[in-house]
Amino acid sequence: MRILETAFDIISQFGYSGTTMGKVAKTSGLPIGSVYWHFESKDLLLAAMIEESFFRWHSETAKRNRPKAGEKFDEHVMRIFGATDNPKFFAADFWRLGVILSVEKFVPEQTARKRFLEIREKQREELAQWWASTLTQDLLQTQPELPKKLSMFALAMQDGNAIAGASGESLDDFQAMLAACLIHIVDQAKKKLPAEALES
């Protein structure tokens, strides 16, 4: 949709506070009444931007990134985060905007903020499910919360990188570093297993 594409261009240039309905209308060449006809407020426009960006990203990445049969945790993490030929796991558009909205609890755009937090929770659950299927059973039995903790850690790191990106300081090799951290956390968890489990 022309309005959403224009809004993405504007927010990438002028940021959250610099994006206005008037600017979207002027840049898209549409009457402002037409913009308001599709989106009654900036809040609903931002919510639609988050949903559209997430839908595009998830439809392209979910099938490719879910664990393959017999894939171990470190193999899976390296494939989705560590491979240089894969697209970035998180979509910068919806994640960066969503992080800004979620940090600012009292921004007027509460619908957009709520939608991002729902998407973020969906991502946490999806990652936890993936990693519960790739970790060993003995590890899951002794530390059943590990998949959830790993997914929360991954999203927290992504939040930080998104904020850094907003100031032009995001890490180019962030995903590889994240993969290394996740693998290290699991390696440390394995050291807490009983000796008989390590031998099996």
C-alpha atoms as one frame of an Amber mdcrd trajectory, in Angstrom:
protein
   0.000   0.000   0.000   1.294   3.397  -1.046   0.608   5.065   2.307   2.521
   2.424   4.278   5.492   2.468   1.899   5.641   6.254   2.176   5.367   6.100
   5.963   8.281   3.643   6.128  10.408   6.011   4.023   9.508   8.975   6.223
  10.140   7.244   9.538  13.527   5.999   8.302  14.470   9.591   7.415  12.846
  11.612  10.192  12.328   9.110  12.999   9.299   8.450  15.146   8.618  12.024
  16.300   9.237  13.463  12.828   6.629  11.242  11.199   3.287  13.013  10.903
   0.090  12.284   9.028   0.539  15.544   7.126   4.030  14.589   6.015   2.831
  11.150   4.884   0.027  12.754   2.876   2.304  15.337   1.235   5.045  12.835
   0.366   2.623  10.246  -0.999   0.826  12.871  -3.094  -2.514  11.991  -1.533
  -5.007  14.332   0.103  -4.677  14.219   3.864  -8.334  13.208   4.026  -7.457
  10.069   2.070  -4.721   9.163   4.546  -7.127   9.662   7.462  -9.772   7.628
   5.643  -7.438   4.612   5.670  -5.914   5.311   9.097  -7.834   7.383  11.624
  -4.705   8.301  13.571  -0.930   8.083  13.626  -1.340   5.304  16.183  -3.291
   3.106  13.745  -0.871   3.954  10.933   2.112   2.853  13.054   0.253  -0.308
  14.110  -0.371  -1.137  10.456   3.306  -0.490   9.640   4.401  -2.890  12.380
   1.942  -5.559  11.266   2.850  -5.255   7.578   6.598  -5.337   8.229   6.248
  -8.317  10.561   3.998 -10.211   8.120   6.459  -9.746   5.252   9.404 -10.805
   7.381   7.723 -13.772   9.069   6.312 -15.177   5.821   9.824 -15.110   4.328
  11.807 -16.429   7.296   9.684 -18.727   9.487   9.716 -21.789   7.244  13.426
 -21.465   6.453  14.519 -20.855  10.050  12.525 -23.461  11.975  14.626 -26.443
  13.134  15.303 -29.221  10.669  14.815 -32.861  11.630  17.635 -33.968  13.926
  19.201 -30.516  14.096  21.064 -29.808  17.344  20.796 -26.512  19.197  24.188
 -25.129  18.181  23.617 -26.174  14.554  20.236 -24.459  14.500  21.465 -21.257
  16.164  24.432 -20.974  13.807  22.201 -21.552  10.791  19.677 -18.830  11.627
  21.998 -16.308  13.292  25.529 -17.158  12.251  25.221 -17.771   8.509  26.457
 -14.770   6.534  24.309 -15.613   3.493  21.027 -15.524   5.463  18.968 -12.344
   5.805  18.985 -10.772   9.239  16.701 -12.717  11.542  14.822  -9.670  12.810
  13.244  -7.082  10.540  14.696  -3.695  11.400  11.559  -1.754  10.446   9.045
  -3.259  12.839  11.563  -4.083  15.565  13.204  -0.666  15.820   9.876   1.147
  15.771   8.371  -1.316  18.236  11.244  -0.975  20.697  10.839   2.806  20.703
   7.125   2.467  21.387   7.582  -0.199  24.058  10.202   1.830  25.946   8.011
   4.938  25.913   5.084   3.597  27.950   3.131   6.834  27.794   3.334   7.617
  24.078  -0.052   8.342  22.483   0.362   5.382  20.113  -0.885   2.692  22.480
  -2.442   0.475  19.773   0.872   0.279  17.912   2.764  -0.364  21.160   0.363
  -3.150  22.148   0.623  -4.765  18.706   4.415  -4.797  18.854   4.432  -6.330
  22.328   2.066  -9.054  21.051   4.424  -9.749  18.142   7.407  -9.771  20.484
   5.700 -12.356  22.696   4.890 -14.456  19.643   8.576 -14.389  18.699   9.610
 -15.376  22.219   7.248 -18.351  22.166   8.349 -19.420  18.696  12.051 -19.327
  19.586  11.387 -21.200  22.849   9.491 -23.910  20.964  12.264 -24.237  18.400
  14.957 -24.554  21.015  12.963 -26.942  23.190  13.011 -29.271  20.179  16.781
 -28.951  19.629  18.090 -29.215  23.200  18.774 -32.626  24.705  16.119 -34.233
  26.895  18.408 -34.507  29.922  19.080 -30.781  29.731  15.366 -29.993  29.432
  14.526 -32.270  32.357  17.000 -30.588  34.696  16.424 -27.041  33.353  12.928
 -26.895  31.822  12.962 -23.079  31.714  16.122 -22.949  29.583  14.383 -22.541
  26.172  12.343 -19.628  27.528  15.409 -18.000  29.077  17.343 -18.369  25.828
  14.533 -16.791  23.822  14.204 -13.924  26.316  17.959 -13.337  26.127  17.905
 -13.324  22.312  15.095 -10.771  22.213  16.706  -8.593  24.878  19.906  -8.485
  22.835  17.909  -7.643  19.715  16.196  -4.804  21.621  19.585  -3.356  22.495
  20.871  -3.618  18.955  17.715  -1.963  17.630  18.216   0.969  19.998  21.868
   1.174  18.955  20.749   1.118  15.328  18.503   4.104  15.921  21.615   6.074
  16.898  23.729   4.639  14.067  25.791   2.340  16.279  24.364  -1.136  15.616
  26.880  -3.977  15.342  27.375  -5.371  11.844  28.292  -8.775  13.277  25.580
  -8.707  15.940  23.935 -11.954  14.823  27.177 -13.945  14.901  27.923 -12.574
  18.367  24.411 -13.477  19.508  24.824 -17.017  18.205  28.125 -17.382  20.090
  26.508 -16.124  23.319  23.565 -18.521  23.042  25.846 -21.498  22.422  28.016
 -20.490  25.380  24.968 -20.281  27.665  23.921 -23.800  26.689  27.469 -25.102
  27.134  27.489 -23.660  30.654  24.101 -25.255  31.354  25.476 -28.628  30.268
  28.212 -28.357  32.890  25.519 -28.410  35.585  24.204 -31.797  34.439  24.890
 -34.842  36.612  28.000 -36.762  35.588  25.981 -39.768  34.374  24.012 -37.556
  31.981  27.205 -36.158  30.481  28.527 -39.679  29.905  25.391 -40.905  28.091
